Amino acid sequence: MTVLCLVERDGAGPDAGPADASLRALTFARSVAGSAGVNLAAVLFGPVSAAAGHELTRYGVTAGYAVTGAERYAPLGWARALAGLIGQASAGAVVAAGTDRGHEVMAHLGAITGQPVAANCVSAACASAEAGPPGGWRLVRHRWAGSLLEDAVLEARPALLTVAVDAVAAEPAVPGQTLAMVGYQPELADGDLAVQAAESAERTAGVSLATARVVVGGGRGVGGPEGFTMLEELAGLLGGTVGVSRVVTSQGWRPHKQQVGQTGTRISPELYLACGISGAIQHMAGCQSAKHIVAVNTDPEAPIISRADYAVIADLNEVIPALVAALRQRAGSA
Ligand SMILES: Cc1cc2nc3c(=O)[nH]c(=O)nc-3n(C[C@H](O)[C@H](O)[C@H](O)COP(=O)(O)OP(=O)(O)OC[C@H]3O[C@@H](n4cnc5c(N)ncnc54)[C@H](O)[C@@H]3O)c2cc1C
């Protein structure tokens, strides 16, 4: 038996390494495989270079599948490929990161296999040596945007699990693994590729909101669409990307794909710099996994101030240009 882990990648091409959320999913999947005493295999779409493969071995992966024929993101096509690999690898569990893509692919995989999907798991372990019914899997998972933890027993084979984005830190395994990487060409019908990502603005730029290490957030306090130019520049200088509150998307200042929160993207960056955002509970549900929150707000009573590690009580129209100027100067003198 094997545990399969879907690995999303940052960027395109053979050298594109695992996205940060997938490194966490690999760490989680390694512990699931360990609990059942079986191997961990990674599933990637498109060619995989030796360097990208090496990164997988650091996370305890001993086998890998490089899937051909569905290089572009195609939710049903990717699920079809995973369904084929479940048989080929005799998978007892399939794990994916709890990202938009991870959830979408696993929902399709659940429909194809007729198995339930346990979303947003915090931990999972095999409850019996057979790693399947009747012993099943013991799970703890997030409910209600992470405000509740649910203990559950999942009796399914394979177990289909997504990992809550903040559940596990990415931790390399002991060195010394070797990787057996093989190609896999799934049998795909035309309909499996009917929905495909033609282009992804965030991924073209190399940083996706869900996996970015730095997110510069902007809310109503930014004042209008033109105010986001300085936030974009700041995000670029910090190697990050821009995220926004729902007010900003409702006003049409920025697209919904940039929304952070309960009804947007969950983020878990090293740094979330929240500018002109009050910190409503629905917004915090999307950014509570950030390692460090720095808030820039004119109102010392704004809810986000009590949730932030650092707060700058000031007008963002003064703070952000000053920060941009300082970073530009540092970049110029480096
Ligand atoms: C079912 C449901 C789901 C929701 N889902 C989401 C979600 O996914 N994501 C989300 O974000 N919201 C969500 N919301 C909306 C949420 O409740 C808030 O209305 C929203 O987050 C507020 O956005 P904001 O912080 O930008 O605006 P506001 O609450 O208006 O806050 C603006 C902040 O900017 C500060 N400010 C103003 N001017 C400046 C300045 N010049 N410099 C510095 N600071 C300044 C103000 O002091 C204030 O704190 C949801 C609501 C519901 C009911």
XYZ file of C-alpha atoms and ligand atoms in Angstrom:
387
model
C 0.000 0.000 0.000
C 1.081 3.589 -0.612
C 0.027 7.048 0.457
C -0.202 9.371 -2.563
C 0.292 13.119 -2.185
C -0.766 15.573 -4.885
C 2.013 18.136 -5.226
C 1.150 21.570 -6.610
C 4.066 23.485 -8.061
C 5.251 27.076 -7.953
C 5.607 28.098 -11.590
C 5.838 25.994 -14.721
C 8.498 23.785 -16.316
C 10.536 20.831 -15.087
C 12.383 22.862 -12.440
C 9.179 24.159 -10.808
C 9.411 23.006 -7.207
C 6.623 22.109 -4.805
C 4.502 25.035 -3.592
C 4.847 25.803 0.104
C 1.356 24.441 0.835
C 2.360 21.181 -0.837
C 5.519 20.901 1.275
C 3.204 21.029 4.290
C 0.919 18.462 2.680
C 3.964 16.228 2.081
C 4.971 16.571 5.734
C 1.424 15.632 6.754
C 1.251 12.747 4.237
C 4.603 11.430 5.517
C 3.131 11.116 8.993
C -0.015 9.433 7.581
C 2.187 6.950 5.685
C 4.316 6.422 8.800
C 1.233 5.588 10.881
C 0.348 2.849 8.380
C 3.959 1.713 7.872
C 3.835 2.340 4.116
C 5.670 4.436 1.522
C 4.929 7.987 0.478
C 4.613 8.716 -3.252
C 4.251 12.167 -4.817
C 2.116 12.949 -7.841
C 3.204 15.894 -10.007
C 1.840 17.102 -13.308
C 4.356 17.699 -16.093
C 8.048 16.853 -16.338
C 10.129 16.893 -13.151
C 13.836 17.813 -13.187
C 16.426 16.181 -10.952
C 16.515 19.336 -8.785
C 12.738 19.317 -8.281
C 12.912 15.592 -7.539
C 15.636 16.189 -4.968
C 13.340 18.589 -3.102
C 10.787 15.763 -2.868
C 13.289 13.360 -1.344
C 13.991 15.916 1.381
C 10.397 15.433 2.463
C 10.569 11.647 2.664
C 9.158 10.835 -0.772
C 10.491 7.527 -2.102
C 8.443 7.260 -5.303
C 7.101 9.881 -7.653
C 4.763 9.993 -10.611
C 5.226 12.621 -13.315
C 1.856 12.733 -15.042
C 1.805 13.600 -18.738
C -1.131 14.702 -20.868
C -2.594 17.182 -18.357
C 0.234 19.631 -17.658
C -2.093 22.606 -17.388
C -4.333 22.645 -14.360
C -7.487 20.672 -15.280
C -9.451 19.706 -12.147
C -11.292 16.719 -13.615
C -8.276 15.569 -15.649
C -6.039 15.690 -12.565
C -8.615 13.769 -10.542
C -8.876 11.165 -13.310
C -5.104 10.723 -13.229
C -5.132 10.307 -9.443
C -7.961 7.776 -9.738
C -5.810 5.737 -12.140
C -2.814 5.955 -9.823
C -4.871 4.779 -6.847
C -5.152 1.413 -8.601
C -1.602 1.356 -9.941
C 0.007 2.272 -6.607
C -2.533 0.459 -4.456
C -3.127 3.682 -2.553
C -4.674 3.523 0.911
C -4.895 7.308 1.146
C -4.589 10.335 -1.116
C -3.535 13.638 0.440
C -3.688 17.142 -1.058
C -3.034 20.612 0.322
C -6.170 22.443 1.467
C -5.818 24.995 -1.325
C -8.483 25.912 -3.888
C -6.929 23.434 -6.316
C -6.425 20.731 -3.728
C -10.068 20.903 -2.681
C -11.355 21.054 -6.244
C -9.359 18.049 -7.427
C -10.256 16.007 -4.345
C -13.959 16.810 -4.774
C -13.766 15.378 -8.312
C -11.773 12.405 -7.039
C -14.434 11.739 -4.399
C -17.090 11.754 -7.120
C -15.076 9.414 -9.365
C -14.218 6.918 -6.627
C -17.485 7.222 -4.678
C -15.490 7.908 -1.492
C -16.000 10.747 1.018
C -13.455 13.560 1.232
C -12.295 14.695 4.667
C -11.337 18.332 4.155
C -9.040 20.547 6.232
C -7.451 17.823 8.344
C -5.101 18.774 11.138
C -3.953 15.208 11.819
C -4.684 11.741 10.477
C -3.436 8.317 11.481
C -4.176 4.768 10.521
C -6.451 3.181 13.123
C -5.656 -0.412 12.185
C -2.806 -2.356 10.636
C -4.865 -2.899 7.471
C -5.267 0.838 7.046
C -8.866 0.614 5.955
C -12.309 -0.443 7.080
C -13.288 -1.516 9.650
C -10.474 0.195 11.551
C -10.253 3.172 9.247
C -8.460 6.417 9.952
C -8.585 8.653 13.012
C -8.800 12.287 12.008
C -8.889 15.717 13.557
C -10.071 18.419 11.207
C -11.090 22.053 11.105
C -14.750 22.985 10.964
C -16.326 26.435 10.766
C -13.302 28.139 9.263
C -11.037 26.695 11.937
C -13.026 27.806 14.980
C -13.928 24.180 15.833
C -11.856 21.005 15.834
C -13.713 17.801 14.944
C -12.547 14.316 15.971
C -13.695 11.782 13.396
C -13.173 8.218 12.231
C -13.101 7.797 8.467
C -13.880 4.360 7.120
C -12.915 4.604 3.508
C -10.342 3.209 1.159
C -8.696 5.121 -0.135
C -9.027 7.870 2.441
C -9.214 11.208 0.593
C -7.773 13.976 2.779
C -6.958 17.645 2.397
C -4.688 19.373 4.887
C -5.725 22.567 6.685
C -3.298 25.169 5.400
C -1.949 26.018 8.834
C -2.053 22.525 10.350
C 1.505 21.454 9.754
C 4.779 23.249 9.315
C 6.844 22.073 6.356
C 9.552 19.874 7.870
C 12.127 17.988 5.843
C 12.658 14.330 6.751
C 15.934 12.652 7.669
C 18.239 12.798 4.625
C 19.261 9.791 2.582
C 16.108 8.913 0.664
C 16.345 7.966 -2.968
C 13.571 8.697 -5.403
C 12.156 6.411 -8.061
C 10.401 8.780 -10.472
C 8.243 7.248 -13.180
C 6.064 8.721 -15.904
C 2.339 8.126 -15.912
C -0.019 8.780 -18.797
C -3.660 8.626 -17.690
C -6.460 7.686 -20.023
C -8.299 10.946 -20.440
C -11.500 11.633 -22.340
C -11.946 14.994 -24.090
C -14.417 15.990 -21.374
C -11.745 15.526 -18.695
C -9.837 18.462 -20.132
C -12.876 20.589 -20.974
C -12.057 22.834 -17.995
C -8.416 23.898 -17.972
C -6.548 26.869 -16.575
C -5.473 28.851 -19.627
C -3.490 31.376 -17.641
C -2.867 32.296 -14.025
C -1.817 35.837 -13.334
C -0.386 35.012 -9.921
C 1.523 32.003 -11.126
C 2.863 33.879 -14.138
C 4.282 36.358 -11.684
C 5.737 33.437 -9.752
C 3.820 33.964 -6.494
C 0.323 32.695 -5.738
C -1.769 34.217 -2.956
C -2.397 30.891 -1.211
C 1.278 29.990 -1.001
C 3.014 33.407 -0.892
C 5.554 33.975 1.884
C 4.649 37.676 2.039
C 1.177 39.110 1.478
C 0.534 42.854 1.436
C -3.149 43.285 2.261
C -5.280 46.265 1.347
C -8.743 47.159 2.620
C -11.247 49.998 2.360
C -8.671 52.288 3.956
C -6.632 52.171 0.727
C -9.305 54.504 -0.633
C -9.786 53.288 -4.202
C -8.327 51.220 -7.022
C -5.461 53.621 -7.701
C -4.200 53.186 -4.120
C -3.225 49.614 -4.899
C -0.360 50.681 -7.168
C 1.831 51.387 -4.145
C 0.779 48.110 -2.494
C 1.710 46.195 -5.671
C 5.093 47.879 -5.683
C 5.658 47.077 -2.023
C 4.630 43.454 -2.563
C 7.040 43.221 -5.505
C 9.920 44.611 -3.433
C 9.184 42.085 -0.675
C 8.865 39.157 -3.101
C 5.199 38.742 -2.244
C 1.756 39.413 -3.609
C -1.309 41.541 -2.859
C -4.387 40.299 -0.973
C -7.512 42.324 -0.253
C -10.617 42.490 1.927
C -14.125 41.788 0.704
C -15.064 45.455 0.669
C -12.352 45.939 -1.923
C -13.664 43.176 -4.193
C -17.322 44.203 -3.665
C -16.415 47.729 -4.761
C -14.781 46.281 -7.854
C -11.411 47.802 -6.943
C -9.680 44.416 -7.258
C -10.721 40.956 -8.550
C -12.234 38.357 -6.215
C -9.265 36.022 -6.695
C -7.271 38.427 -4.506
C -9.764 38.290 -1.614
C -8.484 36.937 1.689
C -10.981 35.462 4.130
C -13.769 33.066 4.835
C -15.214 33.520 1.361
C -11.856 34.147 -0.273
C -8.422 32.564 -0.125
C -6.870 31.252 3.094
C -3.313 32.445 3.375
C -0.469 31.376 5.630
C 2.496 33.611 4.817
C 5.483 34.391 6.988
C 4.356 38.024 6.940
C 0.912 39.545 6.425
C 1.096 43.332 6.197
C -2.538 44.419 6.533
C -3.075 48.019 5.429
C -6.367 49.826 6.007
C -8.129 46.600 7.004
C -10.316 46.571 10.131
C -9.904 42.839 10.833
C -13.497 41.572 10.673
C -13.907 37.975 11.827
C -14.535 36.805 8.254
C -11.287 38.414 7.133
C -9.287 36.984 10.034
C -10.576 33.487 9.186
C -8.452 33.731 6.050
C -5.261 35.117 7.572
C -5.131 33.708 11.107
C -2.436 31.250 10.000
C -0.018 34.016 9.072
C 3.152 33.661 11.160
C 3.400 37.422 11.691
C 0.698 40.040 11.212
C 1.664 43.698 10.950
C -1.260 46.115 10.788
C -1.175 49.665 9.477
C -4.322 51.462 10.589
C -5.325 54.945 11.686
C -7.708 53.521 14.310
C -6.041 52.103 17.449
C -9.389 50.428 18.318
C -9.655 48.472 15.045
C -10.067 44.729 15.826
C -6.994 43.802 13.791
C -4.760 45.742 16.177
C -5.359 43.223 18.983
C -4.666 40.325 16.580
C -1.483 41.812 15.121
C 2.068 41.105 16.281
C 2.983 44.701 15.449
C 0.768 47.671 14.720
C 1.585 50.998 13.120
C -1.097 53.519 14.077
C -0.770 55.875 11.136
C -2.068 56.820 7.713
C -1.065 54.181 5.184
C -0.592 56.928 2.578
C 2.425 58.035 4.578
C 3.693 54.658 5.813
C 3.619 52.689 2.546
C 5.447 55.242 0.330
C 8.101 55.592 3.057
C 8.522 51.828 3.208
C 8.693 51.557 -0.576
C 11.337 54.314 -0.705
C 13.436 52.616 1.984
C 13.249 49.238 0.257
C 14.072 50.775 -3.141
C 17.080 52.498 -1.616
C 18.241 49.250 -0.041
C 17.761 47.371 -3.318
C 19.699 50.099 -5.160
C 22.619 50.049 -2.752
C 22.810 46.226 -2.607
C -20.861 35.848 5.148
C -19.753 36.868 5.084
C -18.544 36.516 4.527
C -17.515 37.438 4.465
N -16.311 37.058 3.920
C -15.294 37.936 3.929
C -14.009 37.561 3.442
O -13.793 36.448 2.950
N -13.017 38.479 3.492
C -13.193 39.736 4.005
O -12.235 40.535 4.019
N -14.402 40.122 4.468
C -15.446 39.260 4.422
N -16.667 39.679 4.861
C -16.860 41.123 5.152
C -16.360 41.546 6.524
O -17.395 41.351 7.482
C -15.960 43.037 6.512
O -17.071 43.812 6.094
C -14.765 43.383 5.650
O -13.702 42.484 5.886
C -14.299 44.796 5.947
O -13.321 45.182 5.023
P -12.269 46.294 5.383
O -11.516 45.898 6.607
O -11.476 46.580 4.149
O -13.185 47.584 5.616
P -13.571 48.337 6.957
O -14.155 47.429 7.955
O -14.378 49.513 6.528
O -12.177 48.835 7.556
C -11.371 49.824 6.961
C -10.220 50.091 7.908
O -9.309 50.981 7.292
C -8.832 51.891 8.281
N -8.378 53.093 7.560
C -9.135 54.006 6.907
N -8.348 54.911 6.307
C -7.059 54.557 6.584
C -5.783 55.114 6.234
N -5.670 56.215 5.447
N -4.680 54.506 6.696
C -4.756 53.394 7.492
N -5.946 52.839 7.854
C -7.072 53.414 7.394
C -10.020 52.127 9.193
O -9.599 52.580 10.473
C -10.641 50.733 9.235
O -10.137 49.985 10.325
C -17.715 38.766 4.937
C -18.947 39.111 5.515
C -19.952 38.181 5.576
C -21.257 38.588 6.203
